Amino acid sequence: MIPRGQYQNCALWLMLFFWTAAGTVSAQSYRTMRRVEVEPRWLQFRVSEVSLRTDVEVVSEKRTPANSKFVFTQDRAYVAPTLGLIADGTVYHPNFMEYHMDIEGGAAVHNETIKSGNTEINETPGNRTDAVQRYHFLARFLKEKPYATTFHADKDISFQDYDFFSRVEVDDSRYGLLTGYRDGPVPFTLTAVHHEQQATGLDRAFSQEDNTVTLRGQNQRSPYSNTEAGYAFNQFTRQDEGFAADEGINHMIDVRDTEVFGANEKIRLISSLYYTDMGTEDTTITSASLQERVDVKHTEHLESYYNYAYDQHTSESVTDDTHQASAFLRHQLYESLVSTFDVHGIMQSSSGQGSSLENSQYGAGINESYTKRISTWGRLSLGYGGRVDQVDRSTTGPTLSIIGESHTLTGFTLTPLNQPRVKVPTIRVLNVARTITYLLGVDYQVFSHGQTTEISRVPGSIILDPQAVVVDYEVENQPSASYQTYFNQFQFRLDLFEDLVGLYARYGRTMNSNVDTNAVIAPEITDIVVGVDAHWKWFRAGAEYEDYQSNLSPFTTARMFQSATFEPFERSSLSFNLSEGRTTYSDAGRQMTSYQAIG
């Protein structure tokens, strides 16, 4: 049954449609009018489209947890008929104000039943009816002037897929203003936006509100030389059902400059500066980053690259500083042979909460890549990469804090954290803007294998697939040490019969010398991978085996995959992707088996 207030909403929409139908309808949309002299008129209103839209979604799902006799079922139906109107026009004159609107109104009927066995467990089973409003309104003022200004207001109800099996209903609304001055040596824009979002459909509902002001300017001196700078202010409130709200204010500054030098502009300098101040009621984190890169094209076959980066992160009493520098020389002797030589170094300093770390690592490396066509039946690819480094590490205190470590979570794949001996209860996973703190067991899960700790998404997570995240955590501090580390890797691939079948292998070895392995965790790794794949027309399949022996977390894994992609009709595609895998963690005495099928 539709509540009385929603009957009133529907009546208002019907009145609006009858009024617009009685108005002036132009056969030619305002957006396609020719540029001719237009006499001022106080108001022009043109209807270009009236429509009826119906959204329908039906979902039926069954879950049987492992080692459980209970079967959970969920059945959901969603029907939303709406009336739509698209119109545009002007106020006084097109150069003074022009506008465009796209609006819809109607009702949405939901029916959801969740059962455990034969018992309904959802709080509000049965039908639920909500009013539906969608609109997009855009007004442009003084469009011929360099200080032209645009106002927009948007509201939409849509579905967001967080992974292949999780979908939520998102009620999204925003309004804002875009202005600035677009002439002169430094044109700039100023944007102000208010954004509200509410999502339902997962195990919990959440809402978020943002107020953002952004100022950006740019100076373009030539096709390849320019400077761009920006400042953004963001005030946010995040509320997860059943948890305390997160509130905070973020400040972000970025500057990027590109310059070219030399004859024929063969030298390019790219400079970047970033600064962020992200604060909530619980903590404040500031980050600063400076990056410099120089690319030099000496000859047609010889290039060099030079990089420097400085990063600083501070959180309460913890400060982390990192300097990185590298230089690469790349030479292409033949079309099939590419050689790269590099020197590199990193210096890291971290202190806070009674602990400190001074770490430096520097060395040199070489990389060779060779590809050779073998008659008409095959192609051979060989590769080698080698590196030697000196590591000097000085520490004090029992615990070290890691701030803002970047990772990308994909599917339900395990992603290892960079440091060993992680204190699992201290792990915090956030979005890159640090406006969302994800929940352990709800959005992500943690696994420990020997000295290594890994994280992954879980079904129903609000972390998108894939999505970049940042991780804060604490680790057990290691004692001071000075040692050398060596890395070698060989790669082989043979493609046969016009890439119909491919055979490949990879061997990698990481070793250390002059290190006390009883006190210091220095990676000792032997990684062997062998595989085969086949590709014929629209079908591809393969199998791979990996033996990863390490003093941190050894494992063996066998993987298989099959995929098929083809176009049954014009402008359409159909694909099937299957994968199977089994991984055995010998230290943990645990085995993980995974199967995935997506069509």
mmCIF file of C-alpha atoms in Angstrom, residues 215-477:
data_model
loop_
_atom_site.group_PDB
_atom_site.id
_atom_site.type_symbol
_atom_site.label_atom_id
_atom_site.label_comp_id
_atom_site.label_asym_id
_atom_site.label_seq_id
_atom_site.Cartn_x
_atom_site.Cartn_y
_atom_site.Cartn_z
ATOM 1 C CA LEU A 215 40.854 25.991 -6.771
ATOM 2 C CA ARG A 216 43.005 25.152 -9.831
ATOM 3 C CA GLY A 217 45.203 27.297 -12.067
ATOM 4 C CA GLN A 218 47.390 26.594 -15.095
ATOM 5 C CA ASN A 219 50.040 28.382 -17.124
ATOM 6 C CA GLN A 220 50.697 26.943 -20.616
ATOM 7 C CA ARG A 221 53.921 28.406 -22.062
ATOM 8 C CA SER A 222 54.360 26.021 -25.010
ATOM 9 C CA PRO A 223 52.920 22.695 -26.221
ATOM 10 C CA TYR A 224 55.327 20.865 -23.860
ATOM 11 C CA SER A 225 55.996 23.384 -21.057
ATOM 12 C CA ASN A 226 53.319 24.130 -18.482
ATOM 13 C CA THR A 227 52.678 24.566 -14.770
ATOM 14 C CA GLU A 228 49.513 23.469 -12.992
ATOM 15 C CA ALA A 229 48.617 23.959 -9.322
ATOM 16 C CA GLY A 230 45.595 23.222 -7.178
ATOM 17 C CA TYR A 231 44.184 23.380 -3.648
ATOM 18 C CA ALA A 232 41.240 21.357 -2.307
ATOM 19 C CA PHE A 233 39.351 21.626 0.970
ATOM 20 C CA ASN A 234 37.156 18.678 1.981
ATOM 21 C CA GLN A 235 34.904 18.374 5.031
ATOM 22 C CA PHE A 236 33.390 14.900 5.414
ATOM 23 C CA THR A 237 31.113 12.872 7.666
ATOM 24 C CA ARG A 238 30.891 9.082 7.329
ATOM 25 C CA GLN A 239 28.326 6.955 9.179
ATOM 26 C CA ASP A 240 28.317 3.142 9.129
ATOM 27 C CA GLU A 241 25.274 1.439 10.599
ATOM 28 C CA GLY A 242 26.062 0.279 14.139
ATOM 29 C CA PHE A 243 29.324 2.244 14.424
ATOM 30 C CA ALA A 244 30.365 5.721 15.533
ATOM 31 C CA ALA A 245 30.530 8.376 12.821
ATOM 32 C CA ASP A 246 33.850 9.491 11.308
ATOM 33 C CA GLU A 247 34.229 13.242 10.831
ATOM 34 C CA GLY A 248 37.182 15.192 9.544
ATOM 35 C CA ILE A 249 38.689 17.890 7.377
ATOM 36 C CA ASN A 250 41.238 17.337 4.581
ATOM 37 C CA HIS A 251 43.497 19.911 2.908
ATOM 38 C CA MET A 252 45.290 18.970 -0.333
ATOM 39 C CA ILE A 253 47.821 20.959 -2.397
ATOM 40 C CA ASP A 254 49.487 19.802 -5.623
ATOM 41 C CA VAL A 255 51.871 21.478 -8.068
ATOM 42 C CA ARG A 256 53.148 19.950 -11.322
ATOM 43 C CA ASP A 257 55.612 21.530 -13.750
ATOM 44 C CA THR A 258 56.988 20.271 -17.102
ATOM 45 C CA GLU A 259 59.945 21.894 -18.907
ATOM 46 C CA VAL A 260 61.851 20.954 -22.073
ATOM 47 C CA PHE A 261 65.455 21.902 -22.901
ATOM 48 C CA GLY A 262 68.180 21.363 -25.436
ATOM 49 C CA ALA A 263 68.320 21.010 -29.184
ATOM 50 C CA ASN A 264 65.170 19.406 -30.567
ATOM 51 C CA GLU A 265 63.810 19.444 -27.000
ATOM 52 C CA LYS A 266 65.478 16.128 -26.112
ATOM 53 C CA ILE A 267 65.663 16.889 -22.370
ATOM 54 C CA ARG A 268 62.466 16.893 -20.317
ATOM 55 C CA LEU A 269 62.190 17.834 -16.632
ATOM 56 C CA ILE A 270 59.014 16.869 -14.734
ATOM 57 C CA SER A 271 58.560 18.198 -11.173
ATOM 58 C CA SER A 272 55.707 17.366 -8.787
ATOM 59 C CA LEU A 273 54.837 18.491 -5.263
ATOM 60 C CA TYR A 274 51.995 17.113 -3.144
ATOM 61 C CA TYR A 275 50.868 17.973 0.372
ATOM 62 C CA THR A 276 47.899 16.624 2.313
ATOM 63 C CA ASP A 277 46.622 17.274 5.827
ATOM 64 C CA MET A 278 43.975 14.708 6.805
ATOM 65 C CA GLY A 279 42.372 15.053 10.209
ATOM 66 C CA THR A 280 39.625 13.253 12.143
ATOM 67 C CA GLU A 281 38.614 13.324 15.798
ATOM 68 C CA ASP A 282 41.001 10.430 16.493
ATOM 69 C CA THR A 283 44.129 11.357 14.548
ATOM 70 C CA THR A 284 45.783 13.818 12.182
ATOM 71 C CA ILE A 285 48.096 12.682 9.379
ATOM 72 C CA THR A 286 50.138 14.945 7.123
ATOM 73 C CA SER A 287 51.948 13.798 3.996
ATOM 74 C CA ALA A 288 54.365 15.663 1.739
ATOM 75 C CA SER A 289 55.926 14.369 -1.467
ATOM 76 C CA LEU A 290 58.455 15.907 -3.884
ATOM 77 C CA GLN A 291 59.321 14.141 -7.145
ATOM 78 C CA GLU A 292 61.830 15.111 -9.832
ATOM 79 C CA ARG A 293 62.386 13.255 -13.087
ATOM 80 C CA VAL A 294 64.721 14.037 -16.008
ATOM 81 C CA ASP A 295 64.436 12.142 -19.321
ATOM 82 C CA VAL A 296 67.273 12.533 -21.849
ATOM 83 C CA LYS A 297 67.225 11.115 -25.373
ATOM 84 C CA HIS A 298 70.922 11.040 -26.368
ATOM 85 C CA THR A 299 70.578 9.197 -29.693
ATOM 86 C CA GLU A 300 68.002 7.099 -31.464
ATOM 87 C CA HIS A 301 69.152 4.019 -29.518
ATOM 88 C CA LEU A 302 70.434 5.516 -26.237
ATOM 89 C CA GLU A 303 68.315 7.080 -23.444
ATOM 90 C CA SER A 304 68.834 7.901 -19.787
ATOM 91 C CA TYR A 305 66.475 8.622 -16.889
ATOM 92 C CA TYR A 306 67.139 10.271 -13.515
ATOM 93 C CA ASN A 307 64.693 10.174 -10.601
ATOM 94 C CA TYR A 308 64.546 11.643 -7.110
ATOM 95 C CA ALA A 309 61.669 11.423 -4.623
ATOM 96 C CA TYR A 310 61.198 12.638 -1.075
ATOM 97 C CA ASP A 311 58.245 11.518 1.070
ATOM 98 C CA GLN A 312 57.311 12.507 4.603
ATOM 99 C CA HIS A 313 54.444 11.160 6.701
ATOM 100 C CA THR A 314 53.567 12.304 10.218
ATOM 101 C CA SER A 315 50.896 10.962 12.553
ATOM 102 C CA GLU A 316 50.647 12.202 16.127
ATOM 103 C CA SER A 317 54.137 11.415 17.526
ATOM 104 C CA VAL A 318 55.364 9.331 14.543
ATOM 105 C CA THR A 319 57.442 10.811 11.707
ATOM 106 C CA ASP A 320 58.663 8.938 8.638
ATOM 107 C CA ASP A 321 61.063 10.429 6.022
ATOM 108 C CA THR A 322 62.197 8.672 2.851
ATOM 109 C CA HIS A 323 64.672 9.777 0.132
ATOM 110 C CA GLN A 324 64.942 7.733 -3.081
ATOM 111 C CA ALA A 325 67.219 8.324 -6.076
ATOM 112 C CA SER A 326 68.003 6.326 -9.212
ATOM 113 C CA ALA A 327 69.630 6.686 -12.623
ATOM 114 C CA PHE A 328 68.996 4.432 -15.646
ATOM 115 C CA LEU A 329 70.889 4.072 -18.917
ATOM 116 C CA ARG A 330 68.939 2.199 -21.606
ATOM 117 C CA HIS A 331 70.505 1.024 -24.882
ATOM 118 C CA GLN A 332 68.819 -0.802 -27.756
ATOM 119 C CA LEU A 333 71.604 -2.419 -29.800
ATOM 120 C CA TYR A 334 69.279 -4.278 -32.127
ATOM 121 C CA GLU A 335 65.515 -4.349 -32.382
ATOM 122 C CA SER A 336 65.585 -7.597 -30.409
ATOM 123 C CA LEU A 337 68.183 -6.699 -27.710
ATOM 124 C CA VAL A 338 67.593 -4.088 -24.971
ATOM 125 C CA SER A 339 70.107 -3.454 -22.167
ATOM 126 C CA THR A 340 69.490 -1.351 -19.044
ATOM 127 C CA PHE A 341 71.996 -0.406 -16.333
ATOM 128 C CA ASP A 342 71.009 1.412 -13.163
ATOM 129 C CA VAL A 343 72.331 2.745 -9.874
ATOM 130 C CA HIS A 344 69.898 3.366 -7.036
ATOM 131 C CA GLY A 345 69.624 4.225 -3.385
ATOM 132 C CA ILE A 346 67.088 4.756 -0.605
ATOM 133 C CA MET A 347 67.396 6.344 2.844
ATOM 134 C CA GLN A 348 64.586 5.988 5.380
ATOM 135 C CA SER A 349 64.229 7.524 8.826
ATOM 136 C CA SER A 350 61.350 6.808 11.210
ATOM 137 C CA SER A 351 60.868 7.779 14.840
ATOM 138 C CA GLY A 352 58.130 7.953 17.436
ATOM 139 C CA GLN A 353 56.620 6.230 20.477
ATOM 140 C CA GLY A 354 60.029 5.388 21.916
ATOM 141 C CA SER A 355 61.363 3.661 18.775
ATOM 142 C CA SER A 356 63.475 4.712 15.783
ATOM 143 C CA LEU A 357 64.788 3.374 12.487
ATOM 144 C CA GLU A 358 67.634 4.588 10.260
ATOM 145 C CA ASN A 359 67.827 2.476 7.112
ATOM 146 C CA SER A 360 69.892 2.947 3.943
ATOM 147 C CA GLN A 361 70.134 0.703 0.898
ATOM 148 C CA TYR A 362 72.150 1.432 -2.234
ATOM 149 C CA GLY A 363 73.506 -0.557 -5.142
ATOM 150 C CA ALA A 364 73.503 -1.244 -8.884
ATOM 151 C CA GLY A 365 71.570 -3.433 -11.277
ATOM 152 C CA ILE A 366 71.475 -4.657 -14.855
ATOM 153 C CA ASN A 367 68.680 -5.977 -17.059
ATOM 154 C CA GLU A 368 68.897 -7.738 -20.433
ATOM 155 C CA SER A 369 65.950 -8.537 -22.711
ATOM 156 C CA TYR A 370 66.333 -10.547 -25.934
ATOM 157 C CA THR A 371 63.673 -11.617 -28.455
ATOM 158 C CA LYS A 372 64.438 -13.714 -31.531
ATOM 159 C CA ARG A 373 62.214 -15.026 -34.298
ATOM 160 C CA ILE A 374 62.962 -18.704 -35.007
ATOM 161 C CA SER A 375 62.214 -19.374 -38.658
ATOM 162 C CA THR A 376 58.451 -19.359 -39.244
ATOM 163 C CA TRP A 377 57.387 -21.637 -36.408
ATOM 164 C CA GLY A 378 58.363 -19.881 -33.211
ATOM 165 C CA ARG A 379 59.611 -16.913 -31.195
ATOM 166 C CA LEU A 380 62.109 -17.098 -28.338
ATOM 167 C CA SER A 381 62.249 -14.552 -25.490
ATOM 168 C CA LEU A 382 65.026 -14.511 -22.881
ATOM 169 C CA GLY A 383 65.558 -12.168 -19.972
ATOM 170 C CA TYR A 384 67.954 -11.590 -17.088
ATOM 171 C CA GLY A 385 67.824 -9.166 -14.175
ATOM 172 C CA GLY A 386 70.485 -8.798 -11.505
ATOM 173 C CA ARG A 387 70.984 -6.473 -8.562
ATOM 174 C CA VAL A 388 73.430 -6.085 -5.664
ATOM 175 C CA ASP A 389 72.766 -3.831 -2.638
ATOM 176 C CA GLN A 390 74.412 -2.776 0.598
ATOM 177 C CA VAL A 391 71.959 -2.541 3.521
ATOM 178 C CA ASP A 392 72.723 -0.602 6.723
ATOM 179 C CA ARG A 393 70.080 -0.614 9.445
ATOM 180 C CA SER A 394 70.161 1.082 12.870
ATOM 181 C CA THR A 395 67.221 0.709 15.269
ATOM 182 C CA THR A 396 66.122 1.456 18.836
ATOM 183 C CA GLY A 397 62.976 0.518 20.733
ATOM 184 C CA PRO A 398 60.574 -2.446 20.503
ATOM 185 C CA THR A 399 57.936 -1.271 18.000
ATOM 186 C CA LEU A 400 57.919 0.549 14.659
ATOM 187 C CA SER A 401 54.855 2.317 13.179
ATOM 188 C CA ILE A 402 54.082 2.123 9.445
ATOM 189 C CA ILE A 403 51.853 4.906 8.043
ATOM 190 C CA GLY A 404 49.998 4.964 4.719
ATOM 191 C CA GLU A 405 51.488 1.873 3.049
ATOM 192 C CA SER A 406 49.859 1.654 -0.417
ATOM 193 C CA HIS A 407 48.304 -1.511 -1.845
ATOM 194 C CA THR A 408 45.712 -2.444 -4.476
ATOM 195 C CA LEU A 409 43.172 -5.100 -3.465
ATOM 196 C CA THR A 410 41.833 -7.192 -6.358
ATOM 197 C CA GLY A 411 39.120 -9.821 -6.096
ATOM 198 C CA PHE A 412 39.778 -12.010 -3.065
ATOM 199 C CA THR A 413 43.519 -12.306 -3.770
ATOM 200 C CA LEU A 414 45.833 -12.241 -0.745
ATOM 201 C CA THR A 415 48.034 -9.117 -0.704
ATOM 202 C CA PRO A 416 51.163 -9.229 1.536
ATOM 203 C CA LEU A 417 52.136 -6.245 3.684
ATOM 204 C CA ASN A 418 55.670 -4.969 3.119
ATOM 205 C CA GLN A 419 57.053 -5.544 6.622
ATOM 206 C CA PRO A 420 57.484 -8.829 8.559
ATOM 207 C CA ARG A 421 56.336 -9.460 12.141
ATOM 208 C CA VAL A 422 53.201 -7.332 11.897
ATOM 209 C CA LYS A 423 51.133 -6.800 15.042
ATOM 210 C CA VAL A 424 47.789 -7.849 13.592
ATOM 211 C CA PRO A 425 45.514 -5.943 16.061
ATOM 212 C CA THR A 426 47.123 -2.631 14.968
ATOM 213 C CA ILE A 427 46.188 -2.990 11.263
ATOM 214 C CA ARG A 428 43.917 -0.240 9.873
ATOM 215 C CA VAL A 429 42.809 -0.266 6.212
ATOM 216 C CA LEU A 430 41.488 2.997 4.719
ATOM 217 C CA ASN A 431 40.674 4.494 1.327
ATOM 218 C CA VAL A 432 43.364 6.693 -0.213
ATOM 219 C CA ALA A 433 41.610 9.927 0.892
ATOM 220 C CA ARG A 434 41.409 8.443 4.442
ATOM 221 C CA THR A 435 37.716 9.343 4.680
ATOM 222 C CA ILE A 436 36.622 5.681 5.057
ATOM 223 C CA THR A 437 37.986 3.251 7.663
ATOM 224 C CA TYR A 438 37.178 -0.278 6.529
ATOM 225 C CA LEU A 439 36.019 -2.923 9.004
ATOM 226 C CA LEU A 440 37.901 -6.128 9.810
ATOM 227 C CA GLY A 441 35.821 -9.198 9.023
ATOM 228 C CA VAL A 442 33.244 -7.099 7.162
ATOM 229 C CA ASP A 443 35.330 -5.404 4.450
ATOM 230 C CA TYR A 444 38.660 -7.256 4.675
ATOM 231 C CA GLN A 445 40.326 -10.163 6.420
ATOM 232 C CA VAL A 446 43.866 -10.828 7.666
ATOM 233 C CA PHE A 447 46.025 -13.959 7.263
ATOM 234 C CA SER A 448 49.414 -14.695 8.812
ATOM 235 C CA HIS A 449 51.911 -17.114 7.225
ATOM 236 C CA GLY A 450 55.164 -17.434 9.136
ATOM 237 C CA GLN A 451 56.682 -13.932 9.295
ATOM 238 C CA THR A 452 54.355 -12.564 6.572
ATOM 239 C CA THR A 453 50.924 -10.957 7.031
ATOM 240 C CA GLU A 454 48.437 -10.670 4.161
ATOM 241 C CA ILE A 455 45.084 -8.930 3.680
ATOM 242 C CA SER A 456 42.251 -9.477 1.200
ATOM 243 C CA ARG A 457 38.724 -8.316 0.418
ATOM 244 C CA VAL A 458 35.760 -10.378 1.607
ATOM 245 C CA PRO A 459 32.402 -10.999 -0.148
ATOM 246 C CA GLY A 460 30.047 -8.080 0.499
ATOM 247 C CA SER A 461 32.891 -5.628 1.128
ATOM 248 C CA ILE A 462 32.405 -1.955 0.269
ATOM 249 C CA ILE A 463 35.977 -1.994 -1.070
ATOM 250 C CA LEU A 464 35.640 -1.942 -4.851
ATOM 251 C CA ASP A 465 37.259 -4.565 -7.082
ATOM 252 C CA PRO A 466 39.969 -3.482 -7.715
ATOM 253 C CA GLN A 467 40.683 -0.528 -5.418
ATOM 254 C CA ALA A 468 43.763 1.221 -4.036
ATOM 255 C CA VAL A 469 43.910 1.405 -0.236
ATOM 256 C CA VAL A 470 46.384 2.564 2.419
ATOM 257 C CA VAL A 471 47.326 0.508 5.474
ATOM 258 C CA ASP A 472 48.602 1.655 8.887
ATOM 259 C CA TYR A 473 50.111 -0.886 11.272
ATOM 260 C CA GLU A 474 52.857 -1.616 13.805
ATOM 261 C CA VAL A 475 55.662 -4.177 13.587
ATOM 262 C CA GLU A 476 58.217 -5.632 15.949
ATOM 263 C CA ASN A 477 61.378 -3.600 15.485
#
